[in-house]
Amino acid sequence: MFGQLLIKECRQTAKSLIYWLIVLVLIFVFATQIGEMDILTEPQKGQADYGYKASSDEADIMKFTLGALVQEYMRGSYTTYPIGFYKSVTLNEKEEQQIGEIVRETTGISGLEEAEEIVESWYEAQRAAAGDSQEIMMNNLEIAPAAGLSYDRFTELMDQADAILGGGSSYGETYRSSNAQVPKTYEDAITEYRELTEKDRLTGGYARLFSDYMGIFLGLLPVFLTVTRELRDRRSGMQELICSRKCSSLVIIASRYVSMVVMLILPVLLISLPLLSRCMKYASGAGISADAFAFVKYTFGWLTPTIMTAAAVGMFFTELTDTALGVLVQGVWWFYTAFGGVNTLHGGMYGWNLIPRHNTELNWSGYQSAFAQLAANRILYVLLSLALVALTILIYDQKRKGRYRLSWKNIGRLKKSI
C-alpha cells in the first residue's frame, strides 16, 4: 500500500507547477553561480599571485583592522552586516567623537585631518605603483598600533567601536579575525591543492561548494511545495475523500512527505552532473583518483537533512492551522540562518545552522576538523524533521476522527460568537 501511494504522490508532485518552478530556480542558481567555474589547476612556482589567506597573527590582525577603521573614520561612514545584509552607518557627533578617541588611543592619530593625510598618502602610493596601468589593485591599508597597545586592550576598544556601530562591523569579535588577509605563499597554495586532489579526491571539494550554493535555496524552497500540496487538497475537496479511505494516517502522510523529499533530491543530483563531469575530465587528464560518487554522498549527507526539515515545517504548520503559516515560519528561520552565517563561509564552523556554509572548494582540513560537529548538526535536523512529521501524522489522524479542528476561519468565528 505504501509503495503504491508513494508512486501516486510522486506523480502528483511532478504535475505541480510550483515543483517545476523550484527546479528552474535551482538550475538558474547552478548556471549563474558555479556552472562555468574553472577547476583549480596546480599552482606553479613563480606565479605572480597565489591568492590570499586569513592570518591569525595578532600583529597582522591589529594593523589591518586599524587600517580599515582609519579609512572609515576618515570617510565618516561605516559598513556593517548586523544580520548578514549590508548596512551603511553614519554616526552622530557624539558617537563620531567616541570613534575618534578609539582611533587616537589605538593608532596615535589625532583628528580627521591627520587621518585624511595618511589615507591620501596610501592612495597615492597605490596609484604610483600601478604606473601606466588603467587598473589600480588596492592593497589593504595597514596602520601600526600605538606604542604600548596590548592585544587585550585592542580587542576591548574594537568591541566598543562595534557596539557604537550597532554590531556586525569588521571590528567585533565575529569578523575581526578575518580582517588580516595576507598573500599566500607557493607552499600554502600547493598544500591546499594537494589536500584537494589527494585527500579530497578533487570531487569532494567541489561537492561541498555545490552543497553550499544549493543549500541556501533548499533551506527555503521545499516549504512552498509542501504547503501548496497540502492546501491544494483542501481546496479540491480531496481531504474528505482521503479521510474516508482505509489507508492509515501514517501511510498517507509518510508517503506524501517521502515523495516530495525524493522529488526534490532527484533534480539536485541531475544538476550536479555537469560539474561532476568536468571534475572527472580534469582528474583523468591530471592523473588524479577522483571520487565519482562524491556529489551523491554530499547530496544525501549534507543537503537532504535541510530539504527534510524545510518540507516538514511546511507540512506540520499547514496541517496544524490549515493555512500557509509554514511559509512564514520557515521564511523567518531561513532568513536568519542564511544571512546570519556569512562569517562561516570559509568552512569548518558549522555549528547548529540549518544551512551549513562552506563557500570554497578548499579548506579540507577545516572540514575534517569540524566533521563531528557537522555530522551532529545533520543528524539533529533529520531527527527534528521526523519529529515534525510524527506530529503531523498525529494531528492528521485526530482530524480524521473528528477530534481536532483548528483554522483561522474557525478561530474568527469563535471570536465573533464571544
PDB file of N, CA, C and O in Angstrom, residues 18-19 23 29 42 58 214 246 254 258 266 327 406:
ATOM      1  N   ILE A  18       4.490  24.569  -8.988  1.00  0.00           N
ATOM      2  CA  ILE A  18       5.474  25.087  -8.028  1.00  0.00           C
ATOM      3  C   ILE A  18       6.711  24.201  -7.987  1.00  0.00           C
ATOM      4  O   ILE A  18       7.834  24.683  -7.802  1.00  0.00           O
ATOM      5  N   TYR A  19       6.530  22.906  -8.200  1.00  0.00           N
ATOM      6  CA  TYR A  19       7.673  21.993  -8.219  1.00  0.00           C
ATOM      7  C   TYR A  19       8.622  22.355  -9.354  1.00  0.00           C
ATOM      8  O   TYR A  19       9.845  22.432  -9.158  1.00  0.00           O
ATOM      9  N   VAL A  23      12.570  23.686  -9.492  1.00  0.00           N
ATOM     10  CA  VAL A  23      13.626  23.084 -10.320  1.00  0.00           C
ATOM     11  C   VAL A  23      14.307  24.152 -11.168  1.00  0.00           C
ATOM     12  O   VAL A  23      15.540  24.178 -11.287  1.00  0.00           O
ATOM     13  N   VAL A  29      20.380  28.932 -10.343  1.00  0.00           N
ATOM     14  CA  VAL A  29      21.434  29.139  -9.342  1.00  0.00           C
ATOM     15  C   VAL A  29      22.720  28.439  -9.770  1.00  0.00           C
ATOM     16  O   VAL A  29      23.816  29.014  -9.715  1.00  0.00           O
ATOM     17  N   GLU A  42      46.970  23.179 -10.731  1.00  0.00           N
ATOM     18  CA  GLU A  42      48.103  23.104  -9.807  1.00  0.00           C
ATOM     19  C   GLU A  42      48.915  24.390  -9.851  1.00  0.00           C
ATOM     20  O   GLU A  42      49.306  24.861 -10.927  1.00  0.00           O
ATOM     21  N   GLU A  58      48.458  38.064  15.727  1.00  0.00           N
ATOM     22  CA  GLU A  58      47.835  39.201  16.399  1.00  0.00           C
ATOM     23  C   GLU A  58      48.303  40.533  15.834  1.00  0.00           C
ATOM     24  O   GLU A  58      47.515  41.476  15.703  1.00  0.00           O
ATOM     25  N   MET A 214      23.587  25.227  -3.219  1.00  0.00           N
ATOM     26  CA  MET A 214      22.268  24.617  -3.273  1.00  0.00           C
ATOM     27  C   MET A 214      21.555  24.704  -1.913  1.00  0.00           C
ATOM     28  O   MET A 214      20.347  24.898  -1.832  1.00  0.00           O
ATOM     29  N   LYS A 246      -9.325   3.611   3.734  1.00  0.00           N
ATOM     30  CA  LYS A 246      -8.858   2.755   4.806  1.00  0.00           C
ATOM     31  C   LYS A 246      -7.366   2.886   5.070  1.00  0.00           C
ATOM     32  O   LYS A 246      -6.848   2.264   5.993  1.00  0.00           O
ATOM     33  N   ALA A 254       3.215   9.846   5.480  1.00  0.00           N
ATOM     34  CA  ALA A 254       4.594   9.417   5.207  1.00  0.00           C
ATOM     35  C   ALA A 254       4.850   9.319   3.709  1.00  0.00           C
ATOM     36  O   ALA A 254       5.913   9.737   3.216  1.00  0.00           O
ATOM     37  N   VAL A 258       7.657  11.620   1.942  1.00  0.00           N
ATOM     38  CA  VAL A 258       8.791  10.961   1.278  1.00  0.00           C
ATOM     39  C   VAL A 258       8.801  11.289  -0.214  1.00  0.00           C
ATOM     40  O   VAL A 258       9.864  11.522  -0.800  1.00  0.00           O
ATOM     41  N   LEU A 266      16.042  14.412  -6.532  1.00  0.00           N
ATOM     42  CA  LEU A 266      16.344  13.990  -7.908  1.00  0.00           C
ATOM     43  C   LEU A 266      16.914  15.118  -8.769  1.00  0.00           C
ATOM     44  O   LEU A 266      17.964  14.943  -9.411  1.00  0.00           O
ATOM     45  N   VAL A 327       5.084  28.773   5.562  1.00  0.00           N
ATOM     46  CA  VAL A 327       5.947  29.595   4.703  1.00  0.00           C
ATOM     47  C   VAL A 327       6.553  30.738   5.509  1.00  0.00           C
ATOM     48  O   VAL A 327       7.748  31.034   5.396  1.00  0.00           O
ATOM     49  N   LEU A 406      -8.552  23.078  13.818  1.00  0.00           N
ATOM     50  CA  LEU A 406      -8.042  24.415  14.123  1.00  0.00           C
ATOM     51  C   LEU A 406      -7.767  25.124  12.812  1.00  0.00           C
ATOM     52  O   LEU A 406      -7.014  24.635  11.981  1.00  0.00           O
TER      53      LEU A 406
END
